[in-house]
Coordinates of C-alpha atoms in Angstrom, one line a residue:
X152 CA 0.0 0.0 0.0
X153 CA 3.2 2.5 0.8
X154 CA 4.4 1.4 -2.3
X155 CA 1.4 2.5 -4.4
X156 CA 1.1 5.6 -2.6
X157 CA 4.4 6.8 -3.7
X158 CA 3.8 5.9 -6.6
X159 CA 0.7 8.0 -7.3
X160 CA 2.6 10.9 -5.5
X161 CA 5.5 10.7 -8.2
X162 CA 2.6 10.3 -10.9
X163 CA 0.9 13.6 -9.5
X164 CA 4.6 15.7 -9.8
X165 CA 5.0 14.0 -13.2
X166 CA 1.5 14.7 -14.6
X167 CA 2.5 18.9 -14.9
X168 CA 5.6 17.9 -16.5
X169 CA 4.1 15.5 -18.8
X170 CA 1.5 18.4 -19.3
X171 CA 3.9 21.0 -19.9
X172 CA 5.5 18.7 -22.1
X173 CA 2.4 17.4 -24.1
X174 CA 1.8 21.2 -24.7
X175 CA 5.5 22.3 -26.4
X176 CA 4.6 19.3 -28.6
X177 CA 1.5 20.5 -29.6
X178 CA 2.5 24.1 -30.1
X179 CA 6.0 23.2 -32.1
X180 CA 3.1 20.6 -34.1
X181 CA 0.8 23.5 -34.8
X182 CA 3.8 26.0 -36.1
X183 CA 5.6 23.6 -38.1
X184 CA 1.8 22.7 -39.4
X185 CA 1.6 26.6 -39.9
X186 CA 5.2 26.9 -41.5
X187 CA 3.8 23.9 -43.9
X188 CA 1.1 26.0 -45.0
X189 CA 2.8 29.2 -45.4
X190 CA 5.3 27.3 -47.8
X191 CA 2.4 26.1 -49.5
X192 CA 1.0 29.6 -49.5
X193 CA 4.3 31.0 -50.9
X194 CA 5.0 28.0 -53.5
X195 CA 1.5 29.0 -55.2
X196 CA 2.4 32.4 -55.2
X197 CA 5.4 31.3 -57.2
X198 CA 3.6 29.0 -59.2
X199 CA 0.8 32.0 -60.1
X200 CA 3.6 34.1 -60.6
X201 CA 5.5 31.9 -63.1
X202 CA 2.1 31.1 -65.0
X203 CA 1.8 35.1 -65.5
X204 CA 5.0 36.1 -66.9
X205 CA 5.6 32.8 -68.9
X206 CA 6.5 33.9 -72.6
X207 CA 5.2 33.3 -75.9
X208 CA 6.5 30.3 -76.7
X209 CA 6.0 29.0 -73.4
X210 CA 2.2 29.6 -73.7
X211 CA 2.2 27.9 -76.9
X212 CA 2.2 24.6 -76.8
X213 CA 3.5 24.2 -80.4
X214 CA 5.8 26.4 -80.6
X215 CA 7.8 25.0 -77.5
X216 CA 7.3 21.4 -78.3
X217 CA 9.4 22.4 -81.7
X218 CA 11.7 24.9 -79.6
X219 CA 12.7 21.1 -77.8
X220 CA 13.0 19.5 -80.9
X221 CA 15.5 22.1 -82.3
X222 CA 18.4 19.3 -82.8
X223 CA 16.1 17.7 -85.6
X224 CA 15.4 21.0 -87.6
X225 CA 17.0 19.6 -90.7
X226 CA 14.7 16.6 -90.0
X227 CA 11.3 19.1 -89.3
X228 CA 12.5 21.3 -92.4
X229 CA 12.0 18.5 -94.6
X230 CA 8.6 17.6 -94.2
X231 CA 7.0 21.1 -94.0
X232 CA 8.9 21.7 -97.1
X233 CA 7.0 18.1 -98.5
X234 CA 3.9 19.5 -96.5
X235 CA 4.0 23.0 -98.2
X236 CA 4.2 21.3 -102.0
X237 CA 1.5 18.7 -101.1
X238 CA -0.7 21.6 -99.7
X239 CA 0.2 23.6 -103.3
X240 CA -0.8 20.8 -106.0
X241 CA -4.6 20.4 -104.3
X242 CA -5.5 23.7 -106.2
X243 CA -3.9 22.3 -109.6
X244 CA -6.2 19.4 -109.2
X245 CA -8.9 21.2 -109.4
X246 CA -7.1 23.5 -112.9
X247 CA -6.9 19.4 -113.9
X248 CA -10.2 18.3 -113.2
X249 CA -12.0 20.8 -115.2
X250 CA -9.6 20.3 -118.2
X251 CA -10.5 16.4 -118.3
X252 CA -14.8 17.8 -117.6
X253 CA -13.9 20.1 -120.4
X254 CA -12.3 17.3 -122.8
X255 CA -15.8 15.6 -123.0
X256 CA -16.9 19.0 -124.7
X257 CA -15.5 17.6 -128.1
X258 CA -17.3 16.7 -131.0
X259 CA -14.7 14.0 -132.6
X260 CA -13.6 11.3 -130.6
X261 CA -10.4 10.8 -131.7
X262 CA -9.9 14.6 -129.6
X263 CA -11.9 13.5 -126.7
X264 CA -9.8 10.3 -126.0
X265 CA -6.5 12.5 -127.0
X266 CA -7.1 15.3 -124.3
X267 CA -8.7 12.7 -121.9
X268 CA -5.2 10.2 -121.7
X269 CA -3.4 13.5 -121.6
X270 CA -5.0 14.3 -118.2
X271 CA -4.7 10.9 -117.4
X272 CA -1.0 10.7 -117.7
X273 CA -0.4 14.0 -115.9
X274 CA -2.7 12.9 -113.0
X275 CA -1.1 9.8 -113.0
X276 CA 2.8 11.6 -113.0
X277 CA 1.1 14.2 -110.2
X278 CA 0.2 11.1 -108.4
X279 CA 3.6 9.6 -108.0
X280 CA 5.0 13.0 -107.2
X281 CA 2.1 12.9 -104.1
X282 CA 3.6 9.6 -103.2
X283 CA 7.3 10.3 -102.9
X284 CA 5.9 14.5 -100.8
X285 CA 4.0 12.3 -98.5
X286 CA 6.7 9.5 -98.1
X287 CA 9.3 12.4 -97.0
X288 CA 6.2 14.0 -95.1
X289 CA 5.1 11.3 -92.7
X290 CA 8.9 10.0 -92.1
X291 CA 10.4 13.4 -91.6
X292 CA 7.9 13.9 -88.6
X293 CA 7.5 10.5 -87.6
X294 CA 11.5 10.1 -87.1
X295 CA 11.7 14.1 -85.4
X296 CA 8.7 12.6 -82.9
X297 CA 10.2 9.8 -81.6
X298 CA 13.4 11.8 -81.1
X299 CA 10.7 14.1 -79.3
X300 CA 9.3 11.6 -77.0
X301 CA 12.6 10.2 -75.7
X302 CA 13.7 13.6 -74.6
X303 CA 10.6 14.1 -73.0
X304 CA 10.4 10.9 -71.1
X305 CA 13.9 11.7 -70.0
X306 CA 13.6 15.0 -69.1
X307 CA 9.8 14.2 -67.4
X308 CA 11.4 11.4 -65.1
X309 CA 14.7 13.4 -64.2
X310 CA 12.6 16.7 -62.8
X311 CA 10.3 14.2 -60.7
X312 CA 13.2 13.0 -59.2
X313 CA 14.0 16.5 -57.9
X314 CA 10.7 16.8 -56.6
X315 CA 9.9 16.9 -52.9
X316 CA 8.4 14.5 -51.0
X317 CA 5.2 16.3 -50.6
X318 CA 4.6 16.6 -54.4
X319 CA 4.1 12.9 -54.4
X320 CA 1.2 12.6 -51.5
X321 CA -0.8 14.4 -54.1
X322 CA -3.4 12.2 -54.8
X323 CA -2.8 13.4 -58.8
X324 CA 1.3 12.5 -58.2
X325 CA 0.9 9.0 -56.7
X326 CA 3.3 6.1 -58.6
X327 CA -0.1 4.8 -61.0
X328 CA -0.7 8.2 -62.2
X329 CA 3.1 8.8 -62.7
X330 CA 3.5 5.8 -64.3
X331 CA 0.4 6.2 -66.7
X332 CA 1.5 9.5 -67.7
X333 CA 4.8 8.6 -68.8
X334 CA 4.0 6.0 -71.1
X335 CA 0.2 7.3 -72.6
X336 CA 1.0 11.3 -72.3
X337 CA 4.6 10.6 -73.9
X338 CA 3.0 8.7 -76.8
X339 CA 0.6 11.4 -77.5
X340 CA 2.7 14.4 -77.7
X341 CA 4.8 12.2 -80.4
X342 CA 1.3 11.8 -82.7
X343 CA 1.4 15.8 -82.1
X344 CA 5.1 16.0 -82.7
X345 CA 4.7 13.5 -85.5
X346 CA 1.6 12.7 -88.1
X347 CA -0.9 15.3 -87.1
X348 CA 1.9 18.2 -87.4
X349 CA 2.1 17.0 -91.0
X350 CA -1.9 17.0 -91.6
X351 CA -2.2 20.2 -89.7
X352 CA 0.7 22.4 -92.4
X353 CA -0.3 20.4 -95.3
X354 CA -4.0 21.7 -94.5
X355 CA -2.9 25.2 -93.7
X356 CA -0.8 25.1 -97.1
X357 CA -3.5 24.0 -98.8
X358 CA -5.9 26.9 -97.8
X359 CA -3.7 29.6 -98.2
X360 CA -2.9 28.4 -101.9
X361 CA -6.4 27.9 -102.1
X362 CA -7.3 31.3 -101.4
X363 CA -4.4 33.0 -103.4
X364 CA -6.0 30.3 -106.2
X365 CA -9.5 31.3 -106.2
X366 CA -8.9 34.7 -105.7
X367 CA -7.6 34.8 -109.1
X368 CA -10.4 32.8 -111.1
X369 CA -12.8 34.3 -108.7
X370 CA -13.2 36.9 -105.3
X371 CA -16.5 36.5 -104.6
X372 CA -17.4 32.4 -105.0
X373 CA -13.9 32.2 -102.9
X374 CA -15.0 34.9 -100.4
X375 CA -17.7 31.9 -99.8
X376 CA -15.7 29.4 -99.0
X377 CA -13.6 31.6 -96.9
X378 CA -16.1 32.3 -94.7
X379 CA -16.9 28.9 -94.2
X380 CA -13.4 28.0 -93.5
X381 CA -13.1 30.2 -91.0
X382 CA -16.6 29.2 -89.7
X383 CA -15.0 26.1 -89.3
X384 CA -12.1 26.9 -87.6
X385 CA -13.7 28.5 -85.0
X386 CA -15.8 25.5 -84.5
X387 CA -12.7 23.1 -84.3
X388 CA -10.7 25.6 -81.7
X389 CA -14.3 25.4 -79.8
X390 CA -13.9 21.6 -79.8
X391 CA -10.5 21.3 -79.0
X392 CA -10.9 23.7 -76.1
X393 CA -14.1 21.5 -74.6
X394 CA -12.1 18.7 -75.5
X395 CA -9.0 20.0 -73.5
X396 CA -11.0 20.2 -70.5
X397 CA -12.1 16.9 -69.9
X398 CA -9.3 15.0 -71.2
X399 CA -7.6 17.0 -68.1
X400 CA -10.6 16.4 -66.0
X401 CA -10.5 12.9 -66.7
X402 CA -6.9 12.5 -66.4
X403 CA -7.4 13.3 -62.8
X404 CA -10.1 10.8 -62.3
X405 CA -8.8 7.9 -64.2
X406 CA -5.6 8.8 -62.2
X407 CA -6.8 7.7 -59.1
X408 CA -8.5 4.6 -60.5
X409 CA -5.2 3.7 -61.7
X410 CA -3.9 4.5 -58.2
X411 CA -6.3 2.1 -56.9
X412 CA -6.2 -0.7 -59.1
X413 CA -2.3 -0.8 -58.5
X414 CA -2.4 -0.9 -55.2
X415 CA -4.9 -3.3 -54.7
X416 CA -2.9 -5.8 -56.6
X417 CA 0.1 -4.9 -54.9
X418 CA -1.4 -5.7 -51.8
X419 CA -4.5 -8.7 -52.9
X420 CA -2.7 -10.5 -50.0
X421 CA -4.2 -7.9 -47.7
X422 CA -7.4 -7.2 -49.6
X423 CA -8.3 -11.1 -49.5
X424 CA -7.6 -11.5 -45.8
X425 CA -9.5 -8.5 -44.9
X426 CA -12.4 -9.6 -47.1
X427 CA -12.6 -5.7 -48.8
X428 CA -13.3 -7.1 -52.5
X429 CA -17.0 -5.3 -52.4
X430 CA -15.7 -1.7 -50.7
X431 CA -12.7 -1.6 -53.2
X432 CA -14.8 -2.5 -56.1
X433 CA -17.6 0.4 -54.6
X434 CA -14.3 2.8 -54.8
X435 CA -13.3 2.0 -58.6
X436 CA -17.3 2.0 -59.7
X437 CA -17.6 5.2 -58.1
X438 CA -14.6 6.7 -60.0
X439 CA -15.6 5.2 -63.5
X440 CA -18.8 6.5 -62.5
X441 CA -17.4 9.7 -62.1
X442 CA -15.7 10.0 -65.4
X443 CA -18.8 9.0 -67.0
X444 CA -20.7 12.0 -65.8
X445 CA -17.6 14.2 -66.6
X446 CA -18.7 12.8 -69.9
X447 CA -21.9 13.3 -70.1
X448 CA -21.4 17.2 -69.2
X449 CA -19.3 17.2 -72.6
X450 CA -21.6 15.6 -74.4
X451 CA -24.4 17.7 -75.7
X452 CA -22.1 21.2 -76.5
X453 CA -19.4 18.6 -78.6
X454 CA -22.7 17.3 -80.2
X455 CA -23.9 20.5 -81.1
X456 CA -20.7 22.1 -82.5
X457 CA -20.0 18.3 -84.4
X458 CA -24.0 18.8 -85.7
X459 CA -23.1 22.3 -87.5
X460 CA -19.5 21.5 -88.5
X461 CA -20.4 18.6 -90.5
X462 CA -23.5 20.9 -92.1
X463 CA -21.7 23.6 -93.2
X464 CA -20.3 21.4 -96.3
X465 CA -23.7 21.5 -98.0
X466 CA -24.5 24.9 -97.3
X467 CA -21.6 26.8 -98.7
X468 CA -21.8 24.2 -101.9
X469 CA -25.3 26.0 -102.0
X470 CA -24.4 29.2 -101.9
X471 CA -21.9 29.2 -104.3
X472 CA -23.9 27.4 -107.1
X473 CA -26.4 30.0 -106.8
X474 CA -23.7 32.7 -107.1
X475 CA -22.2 30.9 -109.8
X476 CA -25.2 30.7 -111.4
X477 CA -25.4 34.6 -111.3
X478 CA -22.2 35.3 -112.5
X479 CA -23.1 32.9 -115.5
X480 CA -25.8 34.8 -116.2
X481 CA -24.4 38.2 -116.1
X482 CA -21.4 36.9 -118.6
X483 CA -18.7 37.5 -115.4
X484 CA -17.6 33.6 -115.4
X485 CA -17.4 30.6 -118.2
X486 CA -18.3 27.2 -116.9
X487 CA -14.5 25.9 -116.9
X488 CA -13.7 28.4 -114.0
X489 CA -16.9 27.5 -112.5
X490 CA -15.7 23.8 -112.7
X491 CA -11.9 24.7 -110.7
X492 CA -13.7 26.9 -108.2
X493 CA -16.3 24.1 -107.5
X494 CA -13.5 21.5 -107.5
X495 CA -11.0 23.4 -105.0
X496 CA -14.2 24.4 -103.1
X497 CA -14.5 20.4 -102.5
X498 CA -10.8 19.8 -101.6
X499 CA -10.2 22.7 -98.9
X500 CA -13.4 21.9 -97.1
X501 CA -12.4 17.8 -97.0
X502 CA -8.9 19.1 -95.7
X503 CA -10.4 21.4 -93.3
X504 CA -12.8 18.6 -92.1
X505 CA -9.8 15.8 -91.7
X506 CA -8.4 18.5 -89.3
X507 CA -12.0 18.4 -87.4
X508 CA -11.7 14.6 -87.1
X509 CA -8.3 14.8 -85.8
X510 CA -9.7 17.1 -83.1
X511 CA -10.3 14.8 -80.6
X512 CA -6.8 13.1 -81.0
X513 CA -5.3 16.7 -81.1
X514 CA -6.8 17.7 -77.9
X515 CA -5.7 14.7 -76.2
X516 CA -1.8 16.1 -77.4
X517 CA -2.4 19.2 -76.5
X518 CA -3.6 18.1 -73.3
X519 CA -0.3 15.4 -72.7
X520 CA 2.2 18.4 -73.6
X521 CA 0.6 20.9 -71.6
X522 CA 1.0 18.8 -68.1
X523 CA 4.8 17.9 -69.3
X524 CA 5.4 21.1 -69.3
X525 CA 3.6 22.1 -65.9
X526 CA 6.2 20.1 -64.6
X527 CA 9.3 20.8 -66.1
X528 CA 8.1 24.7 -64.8
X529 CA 7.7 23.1 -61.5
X530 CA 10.4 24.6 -59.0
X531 CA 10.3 22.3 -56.2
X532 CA 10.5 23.9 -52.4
X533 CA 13.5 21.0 -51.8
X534 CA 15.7 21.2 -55.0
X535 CA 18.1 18.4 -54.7
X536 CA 20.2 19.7 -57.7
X537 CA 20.9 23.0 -55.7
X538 CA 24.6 23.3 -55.0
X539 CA 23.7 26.2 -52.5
X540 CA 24.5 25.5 -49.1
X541 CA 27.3 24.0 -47.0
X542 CA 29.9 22.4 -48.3
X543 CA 32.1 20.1 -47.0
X544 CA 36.5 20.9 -48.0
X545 CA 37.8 17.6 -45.8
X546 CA 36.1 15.1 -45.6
X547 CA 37.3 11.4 -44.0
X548 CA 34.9 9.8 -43.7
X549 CA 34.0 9.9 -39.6
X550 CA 30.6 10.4 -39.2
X551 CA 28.6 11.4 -35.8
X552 CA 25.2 11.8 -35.5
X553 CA 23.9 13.2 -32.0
X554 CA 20.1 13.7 -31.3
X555 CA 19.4 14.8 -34.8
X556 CA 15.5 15.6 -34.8
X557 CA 14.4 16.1 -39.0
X558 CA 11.1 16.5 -40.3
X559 CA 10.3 17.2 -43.8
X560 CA 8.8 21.0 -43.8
X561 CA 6.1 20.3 -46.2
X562 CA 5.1 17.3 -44.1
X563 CA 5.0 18.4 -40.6
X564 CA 3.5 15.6 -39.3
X565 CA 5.4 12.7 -40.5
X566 CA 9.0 12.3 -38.0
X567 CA 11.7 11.0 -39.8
X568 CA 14.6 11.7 -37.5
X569 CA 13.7 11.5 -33.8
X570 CA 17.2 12.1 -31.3
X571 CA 18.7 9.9 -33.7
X572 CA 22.2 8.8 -32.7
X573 CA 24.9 7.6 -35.0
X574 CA 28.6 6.9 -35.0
X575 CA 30.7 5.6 -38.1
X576 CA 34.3 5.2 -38.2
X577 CA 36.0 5.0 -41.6
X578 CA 35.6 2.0 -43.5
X579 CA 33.1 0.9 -41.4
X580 CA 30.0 -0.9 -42.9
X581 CA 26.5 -0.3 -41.3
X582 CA 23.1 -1.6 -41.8
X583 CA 20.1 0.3 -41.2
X584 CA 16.6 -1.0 -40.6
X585 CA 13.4 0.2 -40.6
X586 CA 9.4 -0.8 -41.3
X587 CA 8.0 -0.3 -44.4
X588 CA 4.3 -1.0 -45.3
X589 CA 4.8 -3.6 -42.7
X590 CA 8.1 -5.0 -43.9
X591 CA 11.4 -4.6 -42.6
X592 CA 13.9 -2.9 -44.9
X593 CA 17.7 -2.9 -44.1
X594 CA 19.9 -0.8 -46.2
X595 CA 23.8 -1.7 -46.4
X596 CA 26.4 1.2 -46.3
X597 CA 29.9 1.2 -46.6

C-alpha cells in the first residue's frame, strides 16, 4: 500500500511535467503545421507568378514542343517543305479536273480520247510525285517525334526526381498516375510532334494556296468558301478547347483509378484477408462512374458544334452554285472556272474537315504536352540539384550523428529523425533497418 502511494505521489509531480511537455509538442506541431502552410502559400504564389510572366512560346504549346526539338530542324524542315508542295498541288487538281470535264466538250472522238489520256497521264505523274511529298512528309515527322518523346520521357522522369516528398502525396502525383503519364502522355505528344503536325501544315498550305488560287479565277465564290473556312475553324478551336478540358478532367479521375487498381494488386494479400473485395470495387465503380458524368457534361455542346460543322459542307456548296449561277448569267464567269472553283471548293473543305476529325486526338496532345510542361516549370520547395549550401572541403569519412530531430517541412507531421544517434568510423559498414508497409527494410552502407 506505501508502495502504491508513492507511486501516485510521483505520478501527481510527473503529470504537470508530462502536461507541460504534451503542450510544447503540440504548439512546435501546430507552427511547423503553420510553416507547412505558409510554404504552401508561398510555393502558389510562385507557381501563379510563373504562370503570368511565362512567354510566348511557353504559352504555346506548339511552338515550345518544336523549340525542344531544335536538334532535328533539318529533320522538321524537310517535311514542311513536302507539306507546303502537297498543300500547293490540291488547287492544280482542281485546274486538272475541269480540263478532263472540259475534254468531254469535243465533238470528234479521236480529240476527246486525245485530251482525256493526256490528263490521265499528268494525274497519273502528279500522283507519283504525291507519293514520294508524302513518303518524306510522314517519315520526316514521324523520325523528329520519336526523337521528341525520348527527350521528353527523360527529361519528365529526371525533374520528378528533384521533386519533394510532398509533391508525391498528391493524390494526382501518386506512382499509378506517374506511371500512366509517362507512357500514354509521352505517346501522345509524339502523334502531335509526329503525323498530325504534318496534316495540320499540309491543311494550312492547302488553304492559303487555295485562297491565293480562287482569288484569281474568282473573289466572290472564294469569299464563300472563306467564310466557311473560317466558320469552321472556330468551331474546331471550340472543340479542341471542350475537348481539353475533360481530357484533363478525366486524367485526374482515371488517375486515381489507376492508383487504386495498383495498389490493390500490390497488396490482394491484404485485400483477401481482410475480405474488402465489395468496398474496393464500390471505390473504382464510383470513380468510372465519375468519369462518365464528366462525360456526359461534354456531351451535348461537342454534339452540337460536331452537328453544325459537318452541315456547313452543303450549305456553302449552296451558296456558291447559286452565285455561280449569277455570274453565268451576267457573262462574269465561263463554266471551266466554275468547274476549278467548284472543285478546289471540294478539296479545302475535305482538308479542313480531316483536321476536325483529328480534333479529338489533337486535344488529347495538346492536353499530354501541356502537363509535361507544368512540370518541367515546376520549382520544387527541396531542390536536390541545388549546389547552395554548405559544403564540406575535408572530408574522411567519420561520421557522428547526435540527437538529430528532421522533419520534412512540407510534411510536418510525419517524424523521420527522432534524437537519432549515429557513430561511423572510416571503412566501417552499417546496416540500417526500418518498417516499411509492414516489412522490414535494411539498407547496407559502406
Amino acid at each position: 500500500v506505501k508502495r502504491q502511494q508513492m507511486e501516485k505521489i510521483d505520478d501527481d509531480q510527473d503529470d504537470p511535467i508530462k502536461m507541460q511537455k504534451a503542450k510544447e509538442e503540440e504548439e512546435e506541431a501546430i507552427g511547423m503545421s503553420e510553416r507547412s502552410r505558409l510554404i504552401s502559400d508561398t510555393q502558389a504564389v510562385v507557381d501563379g507568378k510563373k504562370t503570368s510572366s511565362k512567354s510566348f512560346i511557353q504559352r504555346f504549346v506548339l511552338l515550345r514542343l518544336l523549340s525542344m526539338n531544335g536538334s532535328e530542324w533539318k529533320t522538321i524542315f524537310i517535311g514542311c517543305a513536302a507539306c507546303l508542295f502537297s498543300g500547293a498541288s490540291q488547287p492544280l487538281f482542281s485546274v486538272f479536273y475541269a480540263n478532263v470535264v472540259g475534254a468531254f466538250g469535243y465533238c470528234s472522238i479521236r480529240e476527246r480520247r486525245s485530251h482525256v489520256l493526256n490528263a490521265s497521264l499528268v494525274f497519273l505523274i502528279f500522283g507519283g510525285i504525291l507519293l514520294v511529298l508524302n513518303f518524306l512528309q510522314y517519315t520526316a515527322f514521324a523520325i523528329a517525334g520519336s526523337q521528341l518523346t525520348q527527350r521528353i520521357r527523360s527529361k519528365a522522369f529526371g525533374c520528378l526526381l528533384r521533386q519533394e516528398v510532398a509533391y508525391f502525396d498528391q493524390s494526382e502525383n501518386t506512382s499509378g498516375a506517374i506511371s500512366v503519364r509517362l507512357s500514354s502522355d509521352a505517346a501522345a505528344v509524339q502523334e502531335m510532334a509526329g503525323t498530325r503536325l504534318g496534316v495540320i501544315c499540309q491543311s494550312l498550305a492547302l488553304m492559303l494556296f487555295g485562297i491565293a488560287f480562287g482569288c484569281y479565277i474568282n473573289w466572290q465564290l472564294t469569299f464563300i468558301v472563306l467564310v466557311s473556312l473560317i466558320v469552321m475553324i472556330f468551331l474546331t478551336f471550340g472543340d479542341m478547347s471542350l475537348r481539353v478540358w475533360q481530357g484533363k478532367q478525366n486524367d485526374k479521375i482515371m488517375g486515381r483509378a489507376s492508383t487504386l487498381a495498383v495498389e490493390v494488386i500490390h497488396n490482394m494479400r491484404t485485400i483477401k484477408q481482410s475480405s474488402v473485395e465489395k468496398e474496393v470495387l464500390r471505390q473504382y465503380s464510383d470513380l468510372i462512374y465519375e468519369a462518365v458524368r464528366l462525360c456526359r457534361m461534354t456531351m451535348v455542346p461537342i454534339s452540337v458544334l460536331s452537328g453544325i460543322y459537318w452541315t456547313i459542307d452543303v450549305y456553302t456548296m449552296a451558296f456558291v452554285y447559286w452565285r455561280a449561277l449569277v455570274l453565268v448569267e451576267e457573262k462574269q464567269l465561263t463554266s471551266h472556272h466554275i468547274i476549278m472553283v467548284v472543285a478546289y471548293s471540294m478539296f479545302a473543305l475535305q482538308a479542313i474537315k480531316l483536321m476536325g476529325m483529328l480534333s479529338y486526338r489533337i486535344a488529347g496532345s495538346v492536353s499530354a504536352a501541356q502537363s509535361f510542361f507544368n512540370l518541367f516549370d515546376r520549382i520544387p520547395t527541396i531542390d536536390n540539384g541545388s549546389d547552395e549550401g554548405q559544403e564540406l572541403d575535408d572530408f574522411h569519412g567519420d561520421i557522428k550523428f547526435d540527437d538529430v530531430k528532421f522533419i520534412y517541412p512540407t510534411r510536418p507531421t510525419s517524424v523521420v529523425l527522432n534524437k537519432f544517434q549515429l557513430n561511423i568510423m572510416p571503412s566501417q559498414r552499417v546496416a540500417l533497418a526500418g518498417m516499411l508497409n509492414f516489412h522490414v527494410v535494411i539498407e547496407y552502407y559502406s
